[in-house]
PDB file of C-alpha atoms in Angstrom:
ATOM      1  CA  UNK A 101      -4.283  -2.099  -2.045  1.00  0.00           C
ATOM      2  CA  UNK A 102      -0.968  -2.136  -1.473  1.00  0.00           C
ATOM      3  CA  UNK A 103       1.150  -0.392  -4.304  1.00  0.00           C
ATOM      4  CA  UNK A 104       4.459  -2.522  -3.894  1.00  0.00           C
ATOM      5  CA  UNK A 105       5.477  -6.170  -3.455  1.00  0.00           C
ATOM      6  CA  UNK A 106       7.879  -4.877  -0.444  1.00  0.00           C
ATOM      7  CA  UNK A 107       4.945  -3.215   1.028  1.00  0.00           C
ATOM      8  CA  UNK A 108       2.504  -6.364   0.885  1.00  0.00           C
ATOM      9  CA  UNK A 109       4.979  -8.577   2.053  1.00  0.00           C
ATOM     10  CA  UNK A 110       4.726  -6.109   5.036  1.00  0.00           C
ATOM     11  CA  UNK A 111       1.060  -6.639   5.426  1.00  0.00           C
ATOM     12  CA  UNK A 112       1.091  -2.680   4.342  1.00  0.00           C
ATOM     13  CA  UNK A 113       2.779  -1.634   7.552  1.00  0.00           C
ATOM     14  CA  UNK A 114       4.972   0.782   5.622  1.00  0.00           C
ATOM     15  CA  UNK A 115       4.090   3.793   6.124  1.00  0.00           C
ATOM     16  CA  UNK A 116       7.313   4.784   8.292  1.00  0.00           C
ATOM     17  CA  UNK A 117       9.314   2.478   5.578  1.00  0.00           C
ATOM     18  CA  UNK A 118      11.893   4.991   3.656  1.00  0.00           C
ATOM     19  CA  UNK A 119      12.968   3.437   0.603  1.00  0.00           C
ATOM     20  CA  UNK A 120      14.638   4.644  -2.410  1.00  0.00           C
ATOM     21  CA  UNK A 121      11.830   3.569  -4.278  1.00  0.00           C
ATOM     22  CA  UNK A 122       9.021   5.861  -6.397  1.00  0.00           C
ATOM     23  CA  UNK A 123       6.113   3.638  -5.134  1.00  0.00           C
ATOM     24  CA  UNK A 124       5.915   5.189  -1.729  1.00  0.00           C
ATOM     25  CA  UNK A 125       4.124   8.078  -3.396  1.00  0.00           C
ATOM     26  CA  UNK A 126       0.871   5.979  -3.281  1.00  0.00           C
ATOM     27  CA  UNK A 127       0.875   5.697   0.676  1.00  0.00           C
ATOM     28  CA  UNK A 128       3.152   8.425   2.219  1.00  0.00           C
ATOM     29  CA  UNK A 129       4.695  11.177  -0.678  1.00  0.00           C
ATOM     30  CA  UNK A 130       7.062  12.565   2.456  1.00  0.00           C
ATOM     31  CA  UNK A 131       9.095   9.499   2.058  1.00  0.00           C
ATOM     32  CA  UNK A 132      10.107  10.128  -1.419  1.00  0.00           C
ATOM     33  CA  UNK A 133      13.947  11.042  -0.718  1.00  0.00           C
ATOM     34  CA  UNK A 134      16.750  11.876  -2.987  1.00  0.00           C
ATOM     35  CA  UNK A 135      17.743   7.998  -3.273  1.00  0.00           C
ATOM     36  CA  UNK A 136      14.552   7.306  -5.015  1.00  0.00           C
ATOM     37  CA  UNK A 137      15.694  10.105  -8.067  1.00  0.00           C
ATOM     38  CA  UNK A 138      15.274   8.917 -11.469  1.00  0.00           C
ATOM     39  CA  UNK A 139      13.824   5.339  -9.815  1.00  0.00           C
ATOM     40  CA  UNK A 140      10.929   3.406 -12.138  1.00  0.00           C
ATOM     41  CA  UNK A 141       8.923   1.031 -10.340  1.00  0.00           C
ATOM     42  CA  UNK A 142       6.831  -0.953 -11.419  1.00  0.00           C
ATOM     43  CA  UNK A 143       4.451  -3.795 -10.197  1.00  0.00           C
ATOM     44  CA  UNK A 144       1.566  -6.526 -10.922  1.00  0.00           C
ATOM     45  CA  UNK A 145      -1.188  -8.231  -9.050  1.00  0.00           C
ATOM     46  CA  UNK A 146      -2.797 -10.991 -10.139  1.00  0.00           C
ATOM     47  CA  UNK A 147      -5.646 -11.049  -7.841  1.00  0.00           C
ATOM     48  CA  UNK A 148      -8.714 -13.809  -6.999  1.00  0.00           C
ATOM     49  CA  UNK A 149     -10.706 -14.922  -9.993  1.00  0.00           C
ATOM     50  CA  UNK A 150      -9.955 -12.621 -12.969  1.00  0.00           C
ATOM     51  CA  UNK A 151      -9.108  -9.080 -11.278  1.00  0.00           C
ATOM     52  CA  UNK A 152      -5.692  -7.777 -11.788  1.00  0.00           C
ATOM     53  CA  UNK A 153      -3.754  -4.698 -11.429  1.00  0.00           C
ATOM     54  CA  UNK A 154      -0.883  -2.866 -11.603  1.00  0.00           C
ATOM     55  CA  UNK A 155       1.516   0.118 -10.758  1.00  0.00           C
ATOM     56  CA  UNK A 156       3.910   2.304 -12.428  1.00  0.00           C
ATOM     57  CA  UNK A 157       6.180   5.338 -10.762  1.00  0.00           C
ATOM     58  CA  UNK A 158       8.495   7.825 -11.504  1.00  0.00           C
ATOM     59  CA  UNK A 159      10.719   9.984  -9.237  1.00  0.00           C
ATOM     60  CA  UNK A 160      13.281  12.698  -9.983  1.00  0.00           C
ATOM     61  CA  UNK A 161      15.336  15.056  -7.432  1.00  0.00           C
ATOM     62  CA  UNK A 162      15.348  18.546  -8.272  1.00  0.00           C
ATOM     63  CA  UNK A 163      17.752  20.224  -5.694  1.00  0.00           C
ATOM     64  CA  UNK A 164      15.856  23.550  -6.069  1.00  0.00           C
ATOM     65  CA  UNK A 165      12.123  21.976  -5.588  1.00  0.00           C
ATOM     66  CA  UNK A 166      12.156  18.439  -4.218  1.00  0.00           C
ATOM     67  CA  UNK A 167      11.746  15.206  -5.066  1.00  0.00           C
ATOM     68  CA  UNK A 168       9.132  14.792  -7.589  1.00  0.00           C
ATOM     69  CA  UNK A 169       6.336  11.791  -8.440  1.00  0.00           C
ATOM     70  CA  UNK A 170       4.228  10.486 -11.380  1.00  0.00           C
ATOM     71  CA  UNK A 171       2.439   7.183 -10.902  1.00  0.00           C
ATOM     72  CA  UNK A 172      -0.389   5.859 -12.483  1.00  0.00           C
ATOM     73  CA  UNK A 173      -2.223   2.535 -10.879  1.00  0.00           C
ATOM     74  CA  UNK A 174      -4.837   0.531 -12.743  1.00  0.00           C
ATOM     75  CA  UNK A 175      -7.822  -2.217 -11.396  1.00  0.00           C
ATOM     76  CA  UNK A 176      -9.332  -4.622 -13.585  1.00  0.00           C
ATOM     77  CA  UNK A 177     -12.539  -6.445 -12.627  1.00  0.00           C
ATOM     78  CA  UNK A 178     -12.180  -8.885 -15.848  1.00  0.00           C
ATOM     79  CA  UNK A 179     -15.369  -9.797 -18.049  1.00  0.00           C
ATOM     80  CA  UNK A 180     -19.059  -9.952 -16.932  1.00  0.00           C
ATOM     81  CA  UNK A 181     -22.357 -11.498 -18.808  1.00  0.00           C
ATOM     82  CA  UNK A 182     -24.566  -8.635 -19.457  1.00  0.00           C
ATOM     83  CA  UNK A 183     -28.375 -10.186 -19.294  1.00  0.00           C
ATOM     84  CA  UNK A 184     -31.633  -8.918 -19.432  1.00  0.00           C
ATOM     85  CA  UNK A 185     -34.135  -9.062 -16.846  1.00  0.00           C
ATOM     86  CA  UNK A 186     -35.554 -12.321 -18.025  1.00  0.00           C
ATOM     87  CA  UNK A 187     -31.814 -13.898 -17.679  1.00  0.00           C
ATOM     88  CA  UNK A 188     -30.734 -13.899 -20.937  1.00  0.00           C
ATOM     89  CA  UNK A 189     -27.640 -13.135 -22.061  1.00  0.00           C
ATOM     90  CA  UNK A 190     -27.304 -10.016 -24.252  1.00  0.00           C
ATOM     91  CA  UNK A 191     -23.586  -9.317 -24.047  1.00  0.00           C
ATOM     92  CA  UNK A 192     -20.473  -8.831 -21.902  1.00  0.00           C
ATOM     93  CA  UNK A 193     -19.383  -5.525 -19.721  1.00  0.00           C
ATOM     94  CA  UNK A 194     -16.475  -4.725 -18.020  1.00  0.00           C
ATOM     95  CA  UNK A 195     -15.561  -2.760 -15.072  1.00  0.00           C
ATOM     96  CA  UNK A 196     -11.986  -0.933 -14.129  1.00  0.00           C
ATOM     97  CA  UNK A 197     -10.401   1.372 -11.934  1.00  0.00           C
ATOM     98  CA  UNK A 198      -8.125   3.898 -13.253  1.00  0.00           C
ATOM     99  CA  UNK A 199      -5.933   6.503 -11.091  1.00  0.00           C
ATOM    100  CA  UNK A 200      -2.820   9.101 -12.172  1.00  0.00           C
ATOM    101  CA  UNK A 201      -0.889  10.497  -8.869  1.00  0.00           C
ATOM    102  CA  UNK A 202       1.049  13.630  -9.041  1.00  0.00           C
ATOM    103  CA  UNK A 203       3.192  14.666  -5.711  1.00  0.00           C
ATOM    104  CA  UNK A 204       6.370  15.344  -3.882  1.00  0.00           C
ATOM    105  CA  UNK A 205       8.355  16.283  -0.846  1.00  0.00           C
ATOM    106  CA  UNK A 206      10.797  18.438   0.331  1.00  0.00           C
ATOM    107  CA  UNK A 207      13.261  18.286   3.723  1.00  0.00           C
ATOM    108  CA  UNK A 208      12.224  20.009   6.588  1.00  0.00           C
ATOM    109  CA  UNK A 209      14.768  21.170   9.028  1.00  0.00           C
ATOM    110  CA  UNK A 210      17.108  18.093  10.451  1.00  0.00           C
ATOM    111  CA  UNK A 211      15.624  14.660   9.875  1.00  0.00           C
ATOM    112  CA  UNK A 212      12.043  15.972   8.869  1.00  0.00           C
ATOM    113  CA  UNK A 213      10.162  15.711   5.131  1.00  0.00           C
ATOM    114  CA  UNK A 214       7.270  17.029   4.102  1.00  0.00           C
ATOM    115  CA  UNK A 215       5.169  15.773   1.145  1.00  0.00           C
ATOM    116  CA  UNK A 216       1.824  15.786  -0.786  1.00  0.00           C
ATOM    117  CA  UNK A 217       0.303  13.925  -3.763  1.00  0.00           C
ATOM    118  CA  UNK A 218      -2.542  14.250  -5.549  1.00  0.00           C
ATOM    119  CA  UNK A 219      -4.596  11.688  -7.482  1.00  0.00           C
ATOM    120  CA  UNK A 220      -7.329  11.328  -9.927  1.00  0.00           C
ATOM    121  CA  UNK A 221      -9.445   8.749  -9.977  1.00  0.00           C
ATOM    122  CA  UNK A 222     -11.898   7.251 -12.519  1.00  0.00           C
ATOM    123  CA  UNK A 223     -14.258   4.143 -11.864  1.00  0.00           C
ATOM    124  CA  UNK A 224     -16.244   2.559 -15.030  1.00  0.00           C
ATOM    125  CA  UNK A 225     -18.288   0.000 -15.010  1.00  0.00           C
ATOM    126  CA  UNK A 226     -19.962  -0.867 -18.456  1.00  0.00           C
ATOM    127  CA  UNK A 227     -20.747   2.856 -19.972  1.00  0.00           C
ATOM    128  CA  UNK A 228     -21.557   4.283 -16.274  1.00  0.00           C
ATOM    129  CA  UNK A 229     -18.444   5.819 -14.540  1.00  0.00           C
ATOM    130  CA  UNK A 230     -17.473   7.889 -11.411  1.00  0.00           C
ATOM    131  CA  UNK A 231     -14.638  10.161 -10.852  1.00  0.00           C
ATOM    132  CA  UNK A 232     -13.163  11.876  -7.409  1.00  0.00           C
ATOM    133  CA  UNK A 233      -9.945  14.062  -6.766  1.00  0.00           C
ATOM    134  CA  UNK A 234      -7.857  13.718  -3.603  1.00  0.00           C
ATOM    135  CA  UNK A 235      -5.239  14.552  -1.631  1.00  0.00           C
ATOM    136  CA  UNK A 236      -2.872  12.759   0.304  1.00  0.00           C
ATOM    137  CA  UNK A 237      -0.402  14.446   2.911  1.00  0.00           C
ATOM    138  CA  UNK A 238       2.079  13.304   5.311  1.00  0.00           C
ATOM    139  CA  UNK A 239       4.905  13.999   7.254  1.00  0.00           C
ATOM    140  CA  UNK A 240       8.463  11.685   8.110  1.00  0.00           C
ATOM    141  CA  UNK A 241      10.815  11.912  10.696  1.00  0.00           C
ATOM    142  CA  UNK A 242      14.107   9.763  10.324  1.00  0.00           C
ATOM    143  CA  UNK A 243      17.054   9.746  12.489  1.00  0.00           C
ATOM    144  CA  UNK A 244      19.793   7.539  11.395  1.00  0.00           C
ATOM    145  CA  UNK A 245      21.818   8.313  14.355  1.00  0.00           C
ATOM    146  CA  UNK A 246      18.755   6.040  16.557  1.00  0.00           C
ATOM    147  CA  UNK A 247      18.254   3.935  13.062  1.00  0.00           C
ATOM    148  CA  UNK A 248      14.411   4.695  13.474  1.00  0.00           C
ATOM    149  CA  UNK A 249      11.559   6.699  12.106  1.00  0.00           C
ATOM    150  CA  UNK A 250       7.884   8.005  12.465  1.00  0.00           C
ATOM    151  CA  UNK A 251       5.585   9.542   9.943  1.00  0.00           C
ATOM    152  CA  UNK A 252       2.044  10.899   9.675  1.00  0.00           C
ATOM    153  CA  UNK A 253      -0.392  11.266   6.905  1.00  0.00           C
ATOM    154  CA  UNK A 254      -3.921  11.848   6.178  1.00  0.00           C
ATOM    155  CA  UNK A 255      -4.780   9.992   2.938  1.00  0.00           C
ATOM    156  CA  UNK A 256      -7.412   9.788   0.501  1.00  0.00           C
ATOM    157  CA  UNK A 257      -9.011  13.646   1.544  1.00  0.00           C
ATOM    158  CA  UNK A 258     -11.109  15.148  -1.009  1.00  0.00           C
ATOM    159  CA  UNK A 259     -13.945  14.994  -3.195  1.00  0.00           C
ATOM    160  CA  UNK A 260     -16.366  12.782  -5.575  1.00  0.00           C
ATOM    161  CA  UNK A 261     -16.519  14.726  -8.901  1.00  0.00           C
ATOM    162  CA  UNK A 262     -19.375  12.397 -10.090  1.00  0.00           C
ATOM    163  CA  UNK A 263     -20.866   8.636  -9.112  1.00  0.00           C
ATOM    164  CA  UNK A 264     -22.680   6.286 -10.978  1.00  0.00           C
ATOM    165  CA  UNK A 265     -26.272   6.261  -9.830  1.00  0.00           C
ATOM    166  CA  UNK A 266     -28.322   8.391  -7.666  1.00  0.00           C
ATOM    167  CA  UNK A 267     -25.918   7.217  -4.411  1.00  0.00           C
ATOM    168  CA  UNK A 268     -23.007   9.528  -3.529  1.00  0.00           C
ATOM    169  CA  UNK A 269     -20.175   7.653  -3.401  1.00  0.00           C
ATOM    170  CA  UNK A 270     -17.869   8.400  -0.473  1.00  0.00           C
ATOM    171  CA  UNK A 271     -14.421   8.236  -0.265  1.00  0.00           C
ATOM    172  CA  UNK A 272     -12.091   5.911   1.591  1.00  0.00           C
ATOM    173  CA  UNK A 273     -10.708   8.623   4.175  1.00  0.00           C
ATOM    174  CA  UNK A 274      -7.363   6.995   6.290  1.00  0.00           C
ATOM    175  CA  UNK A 275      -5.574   8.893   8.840  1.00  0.00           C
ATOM    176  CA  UNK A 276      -2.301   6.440  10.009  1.00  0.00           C
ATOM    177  CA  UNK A 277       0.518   6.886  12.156  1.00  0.00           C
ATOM    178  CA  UNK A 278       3.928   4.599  11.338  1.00  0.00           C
ATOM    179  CA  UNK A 279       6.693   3.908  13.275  1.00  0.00           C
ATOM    180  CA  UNK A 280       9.886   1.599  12.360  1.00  0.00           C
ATOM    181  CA  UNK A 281      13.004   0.467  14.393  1.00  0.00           C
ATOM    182  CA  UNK A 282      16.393  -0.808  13.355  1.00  0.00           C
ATOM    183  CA  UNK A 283      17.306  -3.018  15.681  1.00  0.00           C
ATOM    184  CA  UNK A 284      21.156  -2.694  16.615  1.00  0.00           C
ATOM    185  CA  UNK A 285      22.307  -6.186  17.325  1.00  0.00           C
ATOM    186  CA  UNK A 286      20.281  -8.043  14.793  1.00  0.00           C
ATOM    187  CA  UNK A 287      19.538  -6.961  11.105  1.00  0.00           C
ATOM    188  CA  UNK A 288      16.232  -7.051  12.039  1.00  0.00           C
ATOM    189  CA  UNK A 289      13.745  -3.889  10.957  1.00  0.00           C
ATOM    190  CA  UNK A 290      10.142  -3.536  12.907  1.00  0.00           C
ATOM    191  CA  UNK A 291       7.565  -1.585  11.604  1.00  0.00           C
ATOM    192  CA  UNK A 292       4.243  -0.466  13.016  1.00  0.00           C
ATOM    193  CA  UNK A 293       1.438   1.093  11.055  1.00  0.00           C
ATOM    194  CA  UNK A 294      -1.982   2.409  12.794  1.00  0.00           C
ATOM    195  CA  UNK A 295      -4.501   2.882  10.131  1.00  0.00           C
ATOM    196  CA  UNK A 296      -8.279   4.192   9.715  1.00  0.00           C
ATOM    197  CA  UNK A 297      -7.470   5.982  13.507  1.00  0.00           C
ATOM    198  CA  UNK A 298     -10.332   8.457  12.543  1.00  0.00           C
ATOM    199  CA  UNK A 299     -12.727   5.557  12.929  1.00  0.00           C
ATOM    200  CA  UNK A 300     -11.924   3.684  15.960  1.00  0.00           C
ATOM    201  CA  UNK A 301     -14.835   1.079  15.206  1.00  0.00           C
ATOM    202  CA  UNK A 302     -13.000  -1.448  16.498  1.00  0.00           C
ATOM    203  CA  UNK A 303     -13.650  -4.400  13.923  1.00  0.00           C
ATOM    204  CA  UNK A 304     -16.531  -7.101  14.862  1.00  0.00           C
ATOM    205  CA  UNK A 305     -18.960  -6.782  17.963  1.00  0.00           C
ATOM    206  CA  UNK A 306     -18.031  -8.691  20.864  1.00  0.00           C
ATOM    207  CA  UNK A 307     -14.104  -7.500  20.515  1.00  0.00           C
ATOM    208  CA  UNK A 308     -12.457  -6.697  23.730  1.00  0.00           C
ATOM    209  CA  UNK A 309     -10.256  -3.545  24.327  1.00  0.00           C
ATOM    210  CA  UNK A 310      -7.147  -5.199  23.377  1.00  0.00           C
ATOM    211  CA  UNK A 311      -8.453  -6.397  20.521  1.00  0.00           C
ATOM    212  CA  UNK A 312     -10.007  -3.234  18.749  1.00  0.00           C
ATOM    213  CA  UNK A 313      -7.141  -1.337  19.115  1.00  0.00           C
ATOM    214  CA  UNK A 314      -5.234  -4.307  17.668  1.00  0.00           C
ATOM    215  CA  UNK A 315      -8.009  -3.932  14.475  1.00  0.00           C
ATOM    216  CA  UNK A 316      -6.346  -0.614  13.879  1.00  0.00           C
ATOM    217  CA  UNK A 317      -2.533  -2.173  13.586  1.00  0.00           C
ATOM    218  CA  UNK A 318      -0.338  -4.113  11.319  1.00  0.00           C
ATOM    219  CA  UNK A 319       2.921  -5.436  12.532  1.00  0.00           C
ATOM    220  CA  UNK A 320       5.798  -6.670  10.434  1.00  0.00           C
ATOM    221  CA  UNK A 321       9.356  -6.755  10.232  1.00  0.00           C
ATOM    222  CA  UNK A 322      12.605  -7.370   7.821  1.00  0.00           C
ATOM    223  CA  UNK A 323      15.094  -9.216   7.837  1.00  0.00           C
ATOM    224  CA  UNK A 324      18.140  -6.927   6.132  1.00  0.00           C
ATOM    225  CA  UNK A 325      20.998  -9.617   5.733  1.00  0.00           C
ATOM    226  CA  UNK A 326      22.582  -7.113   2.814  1.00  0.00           C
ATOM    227  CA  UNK A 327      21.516  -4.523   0.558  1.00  0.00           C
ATOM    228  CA  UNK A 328      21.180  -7.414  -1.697  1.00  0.00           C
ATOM    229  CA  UNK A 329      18.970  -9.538   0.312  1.00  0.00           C
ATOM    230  CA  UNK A 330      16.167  -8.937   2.591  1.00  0.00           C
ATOM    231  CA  UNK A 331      13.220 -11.322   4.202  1.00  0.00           C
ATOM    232  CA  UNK A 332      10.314 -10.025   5.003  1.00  0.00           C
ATOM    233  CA  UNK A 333       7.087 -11.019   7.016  1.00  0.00           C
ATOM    234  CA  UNK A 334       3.527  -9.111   8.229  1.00  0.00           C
ATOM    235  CA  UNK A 335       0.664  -9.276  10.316  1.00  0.00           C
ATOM    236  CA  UNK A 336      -3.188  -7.677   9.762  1.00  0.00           C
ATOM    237  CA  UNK A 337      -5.386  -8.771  12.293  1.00  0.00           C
ATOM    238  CA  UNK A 338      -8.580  -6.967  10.898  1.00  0.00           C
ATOM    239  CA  UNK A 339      -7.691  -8.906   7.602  1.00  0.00           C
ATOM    240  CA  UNK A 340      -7.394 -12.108   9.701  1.00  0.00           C
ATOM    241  CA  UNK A 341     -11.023 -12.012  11.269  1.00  0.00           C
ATOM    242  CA  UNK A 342     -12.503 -10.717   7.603  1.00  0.00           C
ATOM    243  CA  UNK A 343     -10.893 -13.710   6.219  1.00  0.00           C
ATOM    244  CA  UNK A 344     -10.482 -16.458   8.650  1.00  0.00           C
ATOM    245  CA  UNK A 345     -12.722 -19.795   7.868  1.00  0.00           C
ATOM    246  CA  UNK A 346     -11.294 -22.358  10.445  1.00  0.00           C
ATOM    247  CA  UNK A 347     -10.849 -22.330  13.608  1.00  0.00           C
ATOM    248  CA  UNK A 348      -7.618 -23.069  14.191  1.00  0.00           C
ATOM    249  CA  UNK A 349      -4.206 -22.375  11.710  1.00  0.00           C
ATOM    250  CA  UNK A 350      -5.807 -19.814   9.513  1.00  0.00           C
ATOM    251  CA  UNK A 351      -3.219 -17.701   7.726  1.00  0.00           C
ATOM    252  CA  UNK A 352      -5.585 -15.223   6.610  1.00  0.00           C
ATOM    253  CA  UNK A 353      -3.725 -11.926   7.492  1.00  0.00           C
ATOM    254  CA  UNK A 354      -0.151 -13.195   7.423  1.00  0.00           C
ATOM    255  CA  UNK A 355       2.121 -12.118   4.593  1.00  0.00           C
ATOM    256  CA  UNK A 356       5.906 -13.119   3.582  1.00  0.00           C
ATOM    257  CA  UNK A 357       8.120 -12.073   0.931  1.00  0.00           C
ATOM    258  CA  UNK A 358      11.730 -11.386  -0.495  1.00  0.00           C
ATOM    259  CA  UNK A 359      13.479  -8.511  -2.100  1.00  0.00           C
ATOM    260  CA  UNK A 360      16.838  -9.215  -4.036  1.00  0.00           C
ATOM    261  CA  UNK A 361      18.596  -6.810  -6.050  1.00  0.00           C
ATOM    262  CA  UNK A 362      20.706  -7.962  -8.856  1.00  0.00           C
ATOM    263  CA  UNK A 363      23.191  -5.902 -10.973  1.00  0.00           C
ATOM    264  CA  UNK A 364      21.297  -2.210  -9.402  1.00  0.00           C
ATOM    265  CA  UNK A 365      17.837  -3.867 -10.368  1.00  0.00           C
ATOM    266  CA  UNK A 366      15.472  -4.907  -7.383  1.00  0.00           C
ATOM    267  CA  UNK A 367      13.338  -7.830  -7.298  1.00  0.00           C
ATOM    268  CA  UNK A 368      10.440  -7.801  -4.931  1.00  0.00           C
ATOM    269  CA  UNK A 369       7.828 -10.709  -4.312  1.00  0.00           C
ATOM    270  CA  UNK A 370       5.275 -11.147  -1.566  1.00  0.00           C
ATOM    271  CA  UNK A 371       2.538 -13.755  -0.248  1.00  0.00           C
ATOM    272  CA  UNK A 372      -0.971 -12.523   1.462  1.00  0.00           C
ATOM    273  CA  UNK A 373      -2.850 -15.699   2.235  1.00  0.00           C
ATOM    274  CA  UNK A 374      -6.399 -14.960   2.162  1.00  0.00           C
ATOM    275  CA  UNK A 375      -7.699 -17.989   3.545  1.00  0.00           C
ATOM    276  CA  UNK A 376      -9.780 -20.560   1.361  1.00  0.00           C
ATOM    277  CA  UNK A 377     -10.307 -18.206  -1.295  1.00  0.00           C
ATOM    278  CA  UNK A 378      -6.681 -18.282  -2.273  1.00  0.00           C
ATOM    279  CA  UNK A 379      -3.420 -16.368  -1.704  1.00  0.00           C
ATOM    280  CA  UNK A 380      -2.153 -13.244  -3.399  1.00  0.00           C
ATOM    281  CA  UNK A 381       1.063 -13.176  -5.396  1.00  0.00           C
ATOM    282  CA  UNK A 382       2.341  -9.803  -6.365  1.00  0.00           C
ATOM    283  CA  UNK A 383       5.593  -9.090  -8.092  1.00  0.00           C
ATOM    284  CA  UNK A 384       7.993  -5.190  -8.224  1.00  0.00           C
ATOM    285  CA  UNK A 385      10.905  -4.221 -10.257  1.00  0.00           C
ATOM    286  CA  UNK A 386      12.344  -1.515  -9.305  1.00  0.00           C
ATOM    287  CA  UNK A 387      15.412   0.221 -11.927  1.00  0.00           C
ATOM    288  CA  UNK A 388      17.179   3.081 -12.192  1.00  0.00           C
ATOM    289  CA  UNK A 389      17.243   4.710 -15.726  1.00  0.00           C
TER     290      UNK A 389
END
């Protein structure tokens, strides 16, 4: 899920994004920069039928070590009738997701960061729960001089302390590669993102070429009119044919969104359409304290 309103508006193609913003620990820790020092961001999901969840992060710039990252992300599943096998209700249960990230980065040479988080993760459902520790890692090239960037990160690498049940849970490993252009006539900023390129499956059966390598890329741009103002807009095709119910004008897939930053505080919203079962609306401050 993505961990910022910027990024969902994006359709998650920010990988190669840098931002002065703390969030960017949860997808890519080598674009955590000086700019992002002493940055809180925070942000909220209300998802489809009762789930919701949210994000917090911290940065701070030590000259001698880095720039440093806490973040903590939480997933509620809402309320659930408990019954017995007859079908009779006995009770309610819940279910949640709970994660606390630790990482940072330091500069590399001219233009290059290097970075690493790691997270802990707990899943509960009722009085069962799972837990797993991973690592991601990445690294960011950026060259203002060519206003562009690349970066490279293997996330979600490590291991499944305990699951619930007698299945081993496995973890969602994601190799991506992200690349982002300024565009020098028009305040225009494209971004690509190639994602899960450890396991080129391609998406449904029947896909041609073309369109299973397309399954493994989200396109988007942004509009930069000022510092104060941006538009943004995204494209996942793999979402689209998950989501899609009609045949023609589906949205599923497509995202939108603004950022606006008033008096040094930024205001982030975006739109995922998910077809007939809704459209997500997800909100981000970001301060600086």
């Amino acid at each position: 899920m993505d961990a910022s309103a910027r990024s969902a508006a994006m359709s998650g193609s920010s990988s190669a994004v840098a931002e002065s913003n703390s969030s960017v620990l949860f997808f890519n820790p080598a674009l955590l920069s000086p700019l992002a020092d002493r940055r809180l961001s925070f942000s909220y999901l209300n998802h489809v039928s009762d789930i919701n969840a949210g994000w917090l992060s911290y940065a701070r710039h030590v000259d001698s070590l880095g720039t440093l990252a806490v973040g903590l992300r939480y997933l509620s599943f809402g309320s659930f009738d408990e019954r017995d096998q007859q079908g009779v209700k006995t009770g309610t249960f819940g279910a949640s997701d709970v994660a606390f990230s630790v990482g940072g980065s330091r500069s590399w040479r001219t233009n290059w960061t290097y970075g690493a988080a790691l997270h802990l993760t707990r899943s509960s459902i009722a009085a069962n729960a799972a837990s797993a520790s991973t690592i991601d890692a990445g690294v960011a090239y950026i060259n203002p001089n060519s206003r562009s960037s690349f970066s490279a990160s293997i996330n979600s690498l490590g291991v499944v302390l305990s699951s619930v049940g007698e299945r081993s849970d496995k973890l969602p490993l994601d190799v991506r590669l992200g690349f982002t252009q300024k565009l020098a006539y028009l305040p225009l900023l494209i971004s690509i993102t190639g994602y899960r390129l450890h396991k080129l499956d391609g998406g449904q059966e029947g896909n041609s070429s073309f369109a299973s390598v397309l399954n493994h890329v989200k396109l988007a741009g942004e509009f930069q009119f000022s510092k104060a103002f941006q538009v943004r807009f995204g494209y996942d095709r793999r979402r689209h044919e998950d989501l899609k119910v009609k045949t023609r004008l589906d949205m599923a897939g497509f995202s939108t969104g603004v950022g606006i930053v008033i008096a040094n505080i930024g205001f982030d919203y975006s739109f995922n359409s998910w077809s007939s079962l809704g459209a997500l609306h997800r909100f981000s401050i970001v301060s600086k304290l």
